[in-house]
Amino acid sequence: MSRLDFPAGFHWGAATASYQIEGAWREGNKGESIWDRFSHTPGRVKNGDTGDTACDSYHRYQEDVALLREMNLTSYRFSISWPRIQAQGRGAANPEGIDYYQRVTDALLQEGIRPFPTLYHWDLPQALEDQGGWPNRDTAGRFTDYAEILIRALGDRIADWMIFNEPAIFTALGYLTGNHAPGRSNLDDLLRASHTVNLAQGQAFAAMKATKPKANIGTALSMSPCEPAGDQEADQEAAERWHGLTNLWYLEPALNGRYPDIFPNGLPSDRMGIQDGDMESVTAALDFIGVNLYTRTKVTAQTGNPLGIDAVSVPVESESGGPRTDLDWEVWPSALYDMLMRMTQDYDNPVLEVTENGCSYADAPDRDGVIRDTRRIDFYRGYIEAVHKAIQDGADVRGYHAWSLLDNFEWAEGYEHRFGLTWVDFKTKKRTIKDSGHWYAQVADTNGLST
Ligand code: IFM
């Protein structure tokens, strides 16, 4: 047996998001979000599930902090619900919303756990969607006001922040495929939304830094290394274009003031609504890059992509691939190593945080009440080993966050898919730490693992 030790001070954490865990959708003067509206629309979410009560963390956040403590974790990545802070997405801050997140933060600090919030994990105030949502450029200004409210109200006790969670996902699924809120399917909406989100990221970053220059601010991006499906040069080029589209679309504008060069016929700037001066406004010298990673992606050259980039992702052949989780995502730990190293090489050794990594397995309590989710332990072992290898090879990774602390509302999949280190009985809201949670507690306690 050998030991894999992590650097002193490495953060072991877990992640959640407001709509997925809080419930209390109409309490504390909270406004309606696009996910409230979407999940209340018949046919949108499996089994008609909603986040109305979810894990009830709005009332049970102290239990959740106790779980984090029991797992020896030192970082909690949660998100702030915009409509709890501004019911209509504009105007003065709602004191009850601020008070709730102050209480959550103080409970974490009391246990020596780093509060690590994301400003936006997909629950846009419905009132802003009614005015055009992310495709409306004005939403960038509203978001910047919201970011400023938060850093003024919580910046005395929170040092580390993420602006967005997975902008490539919420824009594509919300505005192009339509299977996430707000459920629109229009390529122009997606193009405009993506630019507004980049503007919002740049402007919010600037406003937050103007208020708290020492705040540590990054963003959490969905990432997956793009591998050519075949050995043709065209497939390699297609894989690079897909990488630009899916991994870099919200990073290149921030760090280098440009969109990835992936369009054979040039950037569709007019359709994106790019105006003079915008490419300065989108820049943000992010203090760290948050990497949310679950699997790898295979890409081949093919026309027919709606964006005209002549690339499509193809499923991994099951004979040559890894095992599958319940969501049919391939388990491929070296994907995490590859992406951490790619960021290290391409962005001059930036500070990295693994902001999400995890798996859906339905393993339920046995008769004795124990949840023997050994496949989840195997999953985490593989990916955590990959992080260790990346650190050994020079990547500056400061923390790792399991998705998720709790089983929770898995968006359009409802409650069918369970990602938690903790089992949640959705009827009683009772929490039970799974075997994987106990295993992870040991990793955190010893700052490493035996192989
Ligand atoms: O549950 C989601 C989370 O909200 C964003 N990243 C992926 C997770 C699993 O699908």
Tab-separated table of C-alpha atoms and ligand atoms in Angstrom:
chain	number	residue	atom	x	y	z
A	1	MET	CA	0.000	0.000	0.000
A	2	SER	CA	1.213	3.485	-0.726
A	3	ARG	CA	-0.087	6.874	0.378
A	4	LEU	CA	-1.115	9.796	-1.757
A	5	ASP	CA	-0.713	12.910	0.360
A	6	PHE	CA	-2.137	16.262	-0.666
A	7	PRO	CA	-0.506	19.652	0.006
A	8	ALA	CA	-1.052	21.121	3.472
A	9	GLY	CA	-4.125	23.355	3.517
A	10	PHE	CA	-5.764	21.564	0.569
A	11	HIS	CA	-9.532	22.091	0.789
A	12	TRP	CA	-11.754	19.014	0.873
A	13	GLY	CA	-15.302	20.100	0.236
A	14	ALA	CA	-18.749	19.321	-1.039
A	15	ALA	CA	-21.065	21.281	-3.320
A	16	THR	CA	-24.784	22.010	-3.588
A	17	ALA	CA	-26.994	24.630	-5.245
A	18	SER	CA	-29.875	26.726	-3.945
A	19	TYR	CA	-32.751	25.453	-6.086
A	20	GLN	CA	-31.565	21.860	-5.766
A	21	ILE	CA	-31.610	21.786	-1.943
A	22	GLU	CA	-33.305	24.760	-0.281
A	23	GLY	CA	-37.013	24.264	-0.870
A	24	ALA	CA	-39.042	27.044	0.845
A	25	TRP	CA	-39.797	28.377	-2.597
A	26	ARG	CA	-42.279	30.969	-1.358
A	27	GLU	CA	-40.805	31.787	2.069
A	28	GLY	CA	-38.818	34.742	3.301
A	29	ASN	CA	-40.189	37.085	0.610
A	30	LYS	CA	-38.473	35.110	-2.103
A	31	GLY	CA	-39.617	35.791	-5.654
A	32	GLU	CA	-40.425	33.190	-8.282
A	33	SER	CA	-37.473	31.800	-10.226
A	34	ILE	CA	-37.417	30.344	-13.724
A	35	TRP	CA	-37.003	26.906	-12.150
A	36	ASP	CA	-40.124	27.387	-10.020
A	37	ARG	CA	-42.059	28.252	-13.157
A	38	PHE	CA	-40.486	25.483	-15.251
A	39	SER	CA	-40.957	22.690	-12.709
A	40	HIS	CA	-44.564	23.768	-12.125
A	41	THR	CA	-45.240	23.425	-15.854
A	42	PRO	CA	-46.594	19.922	-16.554
A	43	GLY	CA	-44.306	17.708	-18.616
A	44	ARG	CA	-41.098	19.635	-18.024
A	45	VAL	CA	-39.555	17.618	-15.156
A	46	LYS	CA	-39.663	13.823	-14.733
A	47	ASN	CA	-42.495	12.592	-12.515
A	48	GLY	CA	-43.714	16.171	-12.120
A	49	ASP	CA	-41.032	16.729	-9.441
A	50	THR	CA	-40.355	20.268	-8.233
A	51	GLY	CA	-37.873	21.971	-5.919
A	52	ASP	CA	-40.698	23.320	-3.738
A	53	THR	CA	-39.359	21.539	-0.658
A	54	ALA	CA	-36.279	19.699	-2.069
A	55	CYS	CA	-34.001	18.846	0.913
A	56	ASP	CA	-35.555	21.644	2.971
A	57	SER	CA	-32.100	23.084	3.585
A	58	TYR	CA	-33.648	26.504	4.034
A	59	HIS	CA	-34.806	25.235	7.430
A	60	ARG	CA	-32.239	22.486	7.970
A	61	TYR	CA	-28.990	24.215	7.042
A	62	GLN	CA	-27.624	23.547	10.515
A	63	GLU	CA	-28.040	19.806	9.922
A	64	ASP	CA	-26.142	20.229	6.661
A	65	VAL	CA	-23.319	22.076	8.379
A	66	ALA	CA	-23.212	19.230	10.915
A	67	LEU	CA	-22.843	16.751	8.028
A	68	LEU	CA	-19.942	18.744	6.619
A	69	ARG	CA	-18.301	18.760	10.027
A	70	GLU	CA	-18.874	15.019	10.449
A	71	MET	CA	-17.159	14.463	7.107
A	72	ASN	CA	-14.203	16.639	8.226
A	73	LEU	CA	-14.734	18.959	5.262
A	74	THR	CA	-13.189	22.420	5.197
A	75	SER	CA	-15.026	23.977	2.262
A	76	TYR	CA	-18.718	24.221	1.380
A	77	ARG	CA	-19.672	25.269	-2.111
A	78	PHE	CA	-23.293	26.447	-2.056
A	79	SER	CA	-25.147	28.928	-4.220
A	80	ILE	CA	-27.175	32.017	-3.509
A	81	SER	CA	-30.688	32.253	-4.861
A	82	TRP	CA	-31.007	35.549	-6.732
A	83	PRO	CA	-34.813	35.767	-6.230
A	84	ARG	CA	-34.289	35.361	-2.468
A	85	ILE	CA	-32.151	38.498	-2.561
A	86	GLN	CA	-34.147	40.463	-5.139
A	87	ALA	CA	-37.600	38.984	-5.696
A	88	GLN	CA	-38.017	40.814	-9.007
A	89	GLY	CA	-34.325	40.725	-9.978
A	90	ARG	CA	-33.881	44.448	-9.319
A	91	GLY	CA	-34.129	46.993	-6.534
A	92	ALA	CA	-33.248	46.890	-2.857
A	93	ALA	CA	-32.005	43.727	-1.190
A	94	ASN	CA	-34.538	41.612	0.681
A	95	PRO	CA	-33.342	41.605	4.324
A	96	GLU	CA	-34.723	38.106	4.938
A	97	GLY	CA	-32.712	36.693	2.048
A	98	ILE	CA	-29.518	38.386	3.230
A	99	ASP	CA	-30.174	37.214	6.766
A	100	TYR	CA	-30.557	33.595	5.624
A	101	TYR	CA	-27.188	33.528	3.846
A	102	GLN	CA	-25.541	35.347	6.729
A	103	ARG	CA	-26.784	32.635	9.067
A	104	VAL	CA	-25.557	29.858	6.752
A	105	THR	CA	-22.180	31.568	6.453
A	106	ASP	CA	-21.824	32.131	10.182
A	107	ALA	CA	-22.717	28.503	10.918
A	108	LEU	CA	-19.949	27.411	8.523
A	109	LEU	CA	-17.393	29.819	9.949
A	110	GLN	CA	-18.152	28.629	13.431
A	111	GLU	CA	-17.109	25.128	12.369
A	112	GLY	CA	-13.993	26.352	10.570
A	113	ILE	CA	-15.505	25.574	7.161
A	114	ARG	CA	-14.814	27.937	4.260
A	115	PRO	CA	-18.027	29.436	2.841
A	116	PHE	CA	-17.594	29.223	-0.952
A	117	PRO	CA	-20.709	30.571	-2.670
A	118	THR	CA	-21.681	30.802	-6.323
A	119	LEU	CA	-23.713	33.878	-7.233
A	120	TYR	CA	-25.726	32.169	-9.943
A	121	HIS	CA	-26.531	28.483	-10.173
A	122	TRP	CA	-29.397	28.742	-12.655
A	123	ASP	CA	-32.326	30.237	-10.682
A	124	LEU	CA	-32.941	33.488	-12.558
A	125	PRO	CA	-35.783	35.624	-11.159
A	126	GLN	CA	-38.812	34.903	-13.353
A	127	ALA	CA	-39.494	38.646	-13.561
A	128	LEU	CA	-36.239	39.060	-15.506
A	129	GLU	CA	-37.080	36.158	-17.804
A	130	ASP	CA	-40.383	37.945	-18.495
A	131	GLN	CA	-38.280	40.887	-19.689
A	132	GLY	CA	-36.228	38.716	-22.053
A	133	GLY	CA	-33.960	36.732	-19.710
A	134	TRP	CA	-30.292	36.221	-20.526
A	135	PRO	CA	-30.739	37.036	-24.228
A	136	ASN	CA	-31.648	40.558	-23.073
A	137	ARG	CA	-28.416	42.499	-22.641
A	138	ASP	CA	-29.958	44.486	-19.795
A	139	THR	CA	-29.764	41.349	-17.607
A	140	ALA	CA	-25.976	41.875	-17.358
A	141	GLY	CA	-26.596	45.169	-15.554
A	142	ARG	CA	-29.172	43.611	-13.248
A	143	PHE	CA	-26.726	40.823	-12.411
A	144	THR	CA	-23.957	43.302	-11.680
A	145	ASP	CA	-26.208	45.153	-9.215
A	146	TYR	CA	-27.030	41.836	-7.532
A	147	ALA	CA	-23.320	40.914	-7.288
A	148	GLU	CA	-22.599	44.266	-5.679
A	149	ILE	CA	-25.394	43.782	-3.133
A	150	LEU	CA	-23.924	40.421	-2.152
A	151	ILE	CA	-20.341	41.510	-1.745
A	152	ARG	CA	-21.434	44.505	0.328
A	153	ALA	CA	-23.686	42.384	2.534
A	154	LEU	CA	-21.499	39.287	2.906
A	155	GLY	CA	-18.012	40.381	1.906
A	156	ASP	CA	-17.061	40.956	5.549
A	157	ARG	CA	-17.310	37.203	6.182
A	158	ILE	CA	-16.890	35.571	2.758
A	159	ALA	CA	-13.496	35.775	1.046
A	160	ASP	CA	-13.928	33.327	-1.863
A	161	TRP	CA	-16.613	33.551	-4.548
A	162	MET	CA	-17.690	32.057	-7.855
A	163	ILE	CA	-19.678	34.177	-10.276
A	164	PHE	CA	-21.377	31.565	-12.463
A	165	ASN	CA	-21.994	27.860	-12.388
A	166	GLU	CA	-21.604	26.164	-15.762
A	167	PRO	CA	-22.682	28.974	-18.073
A	168	ALA	CA	-22.223	26.722	-21.127
A	169	ILE	CA	-24.826	24.355	-19.736
A	170	PHE	CA	-27.500	26.759	-18.531
A	171	THR	CA	-27.399	28.787	-21.746
A	172	ALA	CA	-27.433	25.762	-24.095
A	173	LEU	CA	-30.068	23.769	-22.224
A	174	GLY	CA	-32.183	26.775	-21.339
A	175	TYR	CA	-32.171	28.529	-24.716
A	176	LEU	CA	-31.245	25.998	-27.413
A	177	THR	CA	-32.417	22.513	-26.455
A	178	GLY	CA	-35.108	23.830	-24.119
A	179	ASN	CA	-34.955	20.952	-21.660
A	180	HIS	CA	-33.940	23.213	-18.777
A	181	ALA	CA	-35.547	26.444	-17.613
A	182	PRO	CA	-36.695	28.672	-19.146
A	183	GLY	CA	-37.296	26.036	-21.843
A	184	ARG	CA	-36.688	28.060	-24.974
A	185	SER	CA	-35.347	26.594	-28.238
A	186	ASN	CA	-33.872	29.290	-30.413
A	187	LEU	CA	-30.315	29.556	-31.678
A	188	ASP	CA	-30.341	33.347	-31.690
A	189	ASP	CA	-31.483	33.364	-28.073
A	190	LEU	CA	-28.542	31.130	-27.203
A	191	LEU	CA	-26.056	33.323	-29.075
A	192	ARG	CA	-27.298	36.477	-27.400
A	193	ALA	CA	-27.576	34.829	-23.978
A	194	SER	CA	-23.997	33.634	-24.175
A	195	HIS	CA	-22.733	37.148	-24.830
A	196	THR	CA	-24.873	38.705	-22.079
A	197	VAL	CA	-23.532	36.125	-19.630
A	198	ASN	CA	-19.959	36.991	-20.599
A	199	LEU	CA	-20.737	40.691	-20.156
A	200	ALA	CA	-22.320	39.942	-16.781
A	201	GLN	CA	-19.263	37.976	-15.720
A	202	GLY	CA	-16.866	40.782	-16.629
A	203	GLN	CA	-18.991	43.540	-15.139
A	204	ALA	CA	-19.833	41.697	-11.930
A	205	PHE	CA	-16.170	40.833	-11.435
A	206	ALA	CA	-15.174	44.480	-11.825
A	207	ALA	CA	-17.910	45.682	-9.459
A	208	MET	CA	-17.022	43.127	-6.800
A	209	LYS	CA	-13.319	43.945	-6.983
A	210	ALA	CA	-14.101	47.668	-6.791
A	211	THR	CA	-15.905	47.004	-3.511
A	212	LYS	CA	-13.517	44.357	-2.099
A	213	PRO	CA	-10.220	44.374	-3.962
A	214	LYS	CA	-8.927	41.424	-1.967
A	215	ALA	CA	-11.894	39.136	-2.671
A	216	ASN	CA	-10.856	35.878	-4.329
A	217	ILE	CA	-13.193	35.548	-7.319
A	218	GLY	CA	-13.467	32.833	-9.932
A	219	THR	CA	-16.155	31.063	-11.870
A	220	ALA	CA	-17.118	27.367	-12.126
A	221	LEU	CA	-17.083	25.988	-15.663
A	222	SER	CA	-18.405	22.709	-17.016
A	223	MET	CA	-15.391	21.034	-18.554
A	224	SER	CA	-14.683	17.821	-20.370
A	225	PRO	CA	-11.568	17.041	-22.405
A	226	CYS	CA	-12.444	16.660	-26.073
A	227	GLU	CA	-10.797	13.698	-27.740
A	228	PRO	CA	-10.939	13.049	-31.478
A	229	ALA	CA	-13.168	10.039	-32.164
A	230	GLY	CA	-11.046	8.970	-35.150
A	231	ASP	CA	-7.442	9.371	-36.241
A	232	GLN	CA	-8.176	11.786	-39.103
A	233	GLU	CA	-6.723	15.275	-38.861
A	234	ALA	CA	-10.234	16.605	-39.436
A	235	ASP	CA	-11.402	14.892	-36.232
A	236	GLN	CA	-8.560	16.446	-34.291
A	237	GLU	CA	-9.462	19.875	-35.570
A	238	ALA	CA	-13.123	19.248	-34.777
A	239	ALA	CA	-12.199	18.210	-31.225
A	240	GLU	CA	-10.348	21.509	-30.779
A	241	ARG	CA	-13.341	23.485	-32.037
A	242	TRP	CA	-15.611	21.594	-29.651
A	243	HIS	CA	-13.155	22.336	-26.828
A	244	GLY	CA	-13.397	26.024	-27.693
A	245	LEU	CA	-17.182	25.925	-27.739
A	246	THR	CA	-17.845	23.844	-24.641
A	247	ASN	CA	-14.852	24.475	-22.358
A	248	LEU	CA	-13.537	27.926	-23.273
A	249	TRP	CA	-16.567	30.002	-24.259
A	250	TYR	CA	-16.745	31.707	-20.845
A	251	LEU	CA	-13.015	31.597	-20.117
A	252	GLU	CA	-11.315	33.062	-23.180
A	253	PRO	CA	-13.439	36.250	-23.041
A	254	ALA	CA	-12.613	36.666	-19.344
A	255	LEU	CA	-8.897	35.956	-19.513
A	256	ASN	CA	-8.019	37.081	-23.033
A	257	GLY	CA	-10.832	39.385	-24.150
A	258	ARG	CA	-11.822	37.275	-27.156
A	259	TYR	CA	-14.081	34.416	-28.169
A	260	PRO	CA	-12.473	31.118	-29.154
A	261	ASP	CA	-11.630	31.049	-32.841
A	262	ILE	CA	-13.814	28.100	-33.824
A	263	PHE	CA	-16.095	29.310	-36.600
A	264	PRO	CA	-14.972	28.454	-40.149
A	265	ASN	CA	-16.919	31.522	-41.339
A	266	GLY	CA	-16.006	33.838	-38.473
A	267	LEU	CA	-17.683	34.785	-35.202
A	268	PRO	CA	-21.418	35.563	-35.590
A	269	SER	CA	-20.918	38.887	-33.765
A	270	ASP	CA	-24.113	40.536	-35.005
A	271	ARG	CA	-26.292	37.618	-33.992
A	272	MET	CA	-24.547	37.607	-30.604
A	273	GLY	CA	-25.269	41.303	-30.167
A	274	ILE	CA	-21.616	42.293	-29.665
A	275	GLN	CA	-21.223	46.086	-29.474
A	276	ASP	CA	-18.195	48.376	-29.494
A	277	GLY	CA	-16.266	48.145	-26.271
A	278	ASP	CA	-17.837	44.845	-25.228
A	279	MET	CA	-14.661	42.816	-25.564
A	280	GLU	CA	-13.081	45.044	-22.896
A	281	SER	CA	-16.157	44.703	-20.661
A	282	VAL	CA	-16.104	40.897	-20.757
A	283	THR	CA	-12.588	40.658	-19.367
A	284	ALA	CA	-12.107	39.488	-15.808
A	285	ALA	CA	-8.728	38.496	-14.383
A	286	LEU	CA	-10.280	35.574	-12.533
A	287	ASP	CA	-8.332	34.626	-9.403
A	288	PHE	CA	-9.015	30.952	-10.012
A	289	ILE	CA	-10.676	28.660	-12.515
A	290	GLY	CA	-13.345	26.355	-11.106
A	291	VAL	CA	-13.450	23.018	-12.918
A	292	ASN	CA	-16.691	21.005	-12.845
A	293	LEU	CA	-15.881	17.708	-14.468
A	294	TYR	CA	-17.666	14.378	-14.736
A	295	THR	CA	-16.489	12.608	-17.904
A	296	ARG	CA	-14.685	12.946	-21.237
A	297	THR	CA	-16.110	13.791	-24.679
A	298	LYS	CA	-15.409	12.207	-28.068
A	299	VAL	CA	-15.736	14.455	-31.099
A	300	THR	CA	-15.822	13.917	-34.827
A	301	ALA	CA	-15.808	16.269	-37.826
A	302	GLN	CA	-19.284	16.589	-39.282
A	303	THR	CA	-21.373	19.330	-40.795
A	304	GLY	CA	-24.806	19.959	-39.348
A	305	ASN	CA	-23.898	21.565	-36.039
A	306	PRO	CA	-26.444	24.385	-35.634
A	307	LEU	CA	-23.607	26.814	-34.882
A	308	GLY	CA	-21.815	25.844	-38.100
A	309	ILE	CA	-18.610	24.698	-36.431
A	310	ASP	CA	-18.447	21.359	-38.295
A	311	ALA	CA	-18.026	19.257	-35.180
A	312	VAL	CA	-20.291	16.957	-33.196
A	313	SER	CA	-19.761	14.939	-30.058
A	314	VAL	CA	-20.343	11.205	-30.389
A	315	PRO	CA	-20.991	8.598	-27.707
A	316	VAL	CA	-17.991	6.666	-26.392
A	317	GLU	CA	-18.071	3.058	-27.640
A	318	SER	CA	-18.957	0.928	-24.627
A	319	GLU	CA	-16.331	-1.768	-25.459
A	320	SER	CA	-13.474	0.735	-25.324
A	321	GLY	CA	-14.895	2.918	-22.560
A	322	GLY	CA	-15.159	2.890	-18.801
A	323	PRO	CA	-18.068	1.810	-16.599
A	324	ARG	CA	-21.258	3.884	-16.634
A	325	THR	CA	-23.078	5.721	-13.882
A	326	ASP	CA	-26.874	5.649	-13.643
A	327	LEU	CA	-27.029	8.719	-15.905
A	328	ASP	CA	-25.004	6.726	-18.450
A	329	TRP	CA	-22.003	9.031	-18.004
A	330	GLU	CA	-18.720	7.231	-18.565
A	331	VAL	CA	-16.402	6.905	-15.568
A	332	TRP	CA	-13.059	8.119	-16.898
A	333	PRO	CA	-10.811	9.506	-14.153
A	334	SER	CA	-7.957	10.572	-16.431
A	335	ALA	CA	-10.383	13.123	-17.945
A	336	LEU	CA	-9.868	15.174	-14.784
A	337	TYR	CA	-6.085	14.875	-14.966
A	338	ASP	CA	-6.119	15.855	-18.650
A	339	MET	CA	-8.261	18.932	-18.077
A	340	LEU	CA	-6.317	20.166	-15.051
A	341	MET	CA	-3.102	19.818	-17.036
A	342	ARG	CA	-4.564	21.506	-20.100
A	343	MET	CA	-5.643	24.508	-18.005
A	344	THR	CA	-2.202	24.545	-16.365
A	345	GLN	CA	-0.437	24.595	-19.714
A	346	ASP	CA	-2.768	26.857	-21.685
A	347	TYR	CA	-3.339	29.501	-18.994
A	348	ASP	CA	0.109	29.778	-17.453
A	349	ASN	CA	-0.386	27.725	-14.330
A	350	PRO	CA	-3.562	29.325	-12.932
A	351	VAL	CA	-4.979	28.570	-9.505
A	352	LEU	CA	-7.493	25.744	-9.988
A	353	GLU	CA	-10.309	24.451	-7.842
A	354	VAL	CA	-12.207	21.278	-8.630
A	355	THR	CA	-15.617	22.762	-7.955
A	356	GLU	CA	-17.696	19.677	-8.849
A	357	ASN	CA	-17.072	16.006	-9.481
A	358	GLY	CA	-19.366	13.109	-8.699
A	359	CYS	CA	-21.681	10.385	-9.918
A	360	SER	CA	-25.303	9.285	-9.918
A	361	TYR	CA	-25.892	5.877	-8.350
A	362	ALA	CA	-29.212	4.867	-6.847
A	363	ASP	CA	-27.806	2.660	-4.040
A	364	ALA	CA	-30.378	2.811	-1.242
A	365	PRO	CA	-30.300	1.882	2.458
A	366	ASP	CA	-30.038	-1.858	3.099
A	367	ARG	CA	-32.272	-3.466	5.737
A	368	ASP	CA	-29.836	-2.336	8.422
A	369	GLY	CA	-30.056	1.245	7.163
A	370	VAL	CA	-26.498	1.284	5.783
A	371	ILE	CA	-25.979	2.649	2.262
A	372	ARG	CA	-23.224	0.528	0.704
A	373	ASP	CA	-22.456	2.659	-2.350
A	374	THR	CA	-19.131	1.070	-3.222
A	375	ARG	CA	-19.295	2.187	-6.869
A	376	ARG	CA	-19.312	5.793	-5.667
A	377	ILE	CA	-16.236	5.127	-3.535
A	378	ASP	CA	-14.486	3.611	-6.564
A	379	PHE	CA	-15.495	6.632	-8.630
A	380	TYR	CA	-14.127	9.135	-6.129
A	381	ARG	CA	-10.947	7.151	-5.555
A	382	GLY	CA	-10.138	7.217	-9.277
A	383	TYR	CA	-10.801	10.920	-9.767
A	384	ILE	CA	-9.059	11.982	-6.561
A	385	GLU	CA	-6.000	9.995	-7.639
A	386	ALA	CA	-6.148	11.931	-10.912
A	387	VAL	CA	-6.114	15.244	-9.005
A	388	HIS	CA	-3.114	14.042	-7.002
A	389	LYS	CA	-1.248	13.152	-10.193
A	390	ALA	CA	-2.009	16.578	-11.681
A	391	ILE	CA	-0.660	18.293	-8.566
A	392	GLN	CA	2.485	16.142	-8.764
A	393	ASP	CA	2.871	17.246	-12.388
A	394	GLY	CA	2.635	20.932	-11.542
A	395	ALA	CA	-1.059	21.863	-11.498
A	396	ASP	CA	-1.882	24.393	-8.775
A	397	VAL	CA	-5.074	22.745	-7.483
A	398	ARG	CA	-6.243	24.199	-4.172
A	399	GLY	CA	-9.427	22.260	-3.463
A	400	TYR	CA	-11.751	19.431	-4.459
A	401	HIS	CA	-15.551	19.484	-4.091
A	402	ALA	CA	-17.668	16.378	-4.336
A	403	TRP	CA	-21.006	16.809	-6.067
A	404	SER	CA	-22.944	16.530	-3.922
A	405	LEU	CA	-23.215	16.815	-0.158
A	406	LEU	CA	-26.820	15.609	-0.438
A	407	ASP	CA	-29.053	13.707	-2.810
A	408	ASN	CA	-31.074	16.528	-4.353
A	409	PHE	CA	-33.254	17.839	-7.181
A	410	GLU	CA	-31.404	16.837	-10.346
A	411	TRP	CA	-33.033	19.397	-12.637
A	412	ALA	CA	-35.128	17.852	-15.456
A	413	GLU	CA	-34.412	14.401	-13.977
A	414	GLY	CA	-36.214	15.330	-10.755
A	415	TYR	CA	-35.321	13.179	-7.755
A	416	GLU	CA	-34.635	10.015	-9.735
A	417	HIS	CA	-30.881	10.500	-9.805
A	418	ARG	CA	-28.905	10.548	-6.580
A	419	PHE	CA	-25.488	12.210	-6.488
A	420	GLY	CA	-25.172	12.585	-2.703
A	421	LEU	CA	-22.553	11.511	-0.203
A	422	THR	CA	-25.613	11.644	2.044
A	423	TRP	CA	-28.870	9.804	1.431
A	424	VAL	CA	-31.933	12.018	1.715
A	425	ASP	CA	-35.347	10.522	2.391
A	426	PHE	CA	-37.373	13.051	0.420
A	427	LYS	CA	-40.534	12.354	2.409
A	428	THR	CA	-39.099	12.940	5.880
A	429	LYS	CA	-35.974	14.895	4.754
A	430	LYS	CA	-33.920	12.662	7.041
A	431	ARG	CA	-30.237	12.591	6.114
A	432	THR	CA	-28.025	9.480	6.407
A	433	ILE	CA	-24.368	9.548	5.450
A	434	LYS	CA	-23.605	6.865	2.854
A	435	ASP	CA	-20.526	4.625	2.957
A	436	SER	CA	-18.976	6.966	0.377
A	437	GLY	CA	-19.457	9.877	2.796
A	438	HIS	CA	-17.677	7.963	5.555
A	439	TRP	CA	-14.885	7.053	3.153
A	440	TYR	CA	-14.551	10.682	2.016
A	441	ALA	CA	-14.452	11.805	5.649
A	442	GLN	CA	-11.302	9.718	6.064
A	443	VAL	CA	-9.725	11.207	2.968
A	444	ALA	CA	-10.387	14.687	4.324
A	445	ASP	CA	-9.217	13.801	7.800
A	446	THR	CA	-5.911	12.345	6.625
A	447	ASN	CA	-5.526	14.776	3.717
A	448	GLY	CA	-5.016	11.953	1.269
A	449	LEU	CA	-5.661	8.329	0.575
A	450	SER	CA	-4.017	4.934	0.530
A	451	THR	CA	-3.846	3.094	-2.771
B	1	IFM	O1	-26.624	18.664	-10.490
B	1	IFM	C1	-25.759	19.218	-11.429
B	1	IFM	C2	-25.258	20.574	-10.964
B	1	IFM	O2	-26.298	21.450	-10.682
B	1	IFM	C3	-24.395	21.186	-12.045
B	1	IFM	N1	-23.363	20.286	-12.455
B	1	IFM	C4	-23.721	18.916	-12.774
B	1	IFM	C5	-24.576	18.331	-11.654
B	1	IFM	C6	-24.976	16.877	-12.003
B	1	IFM	O3	-25.722	16.865	-13.171
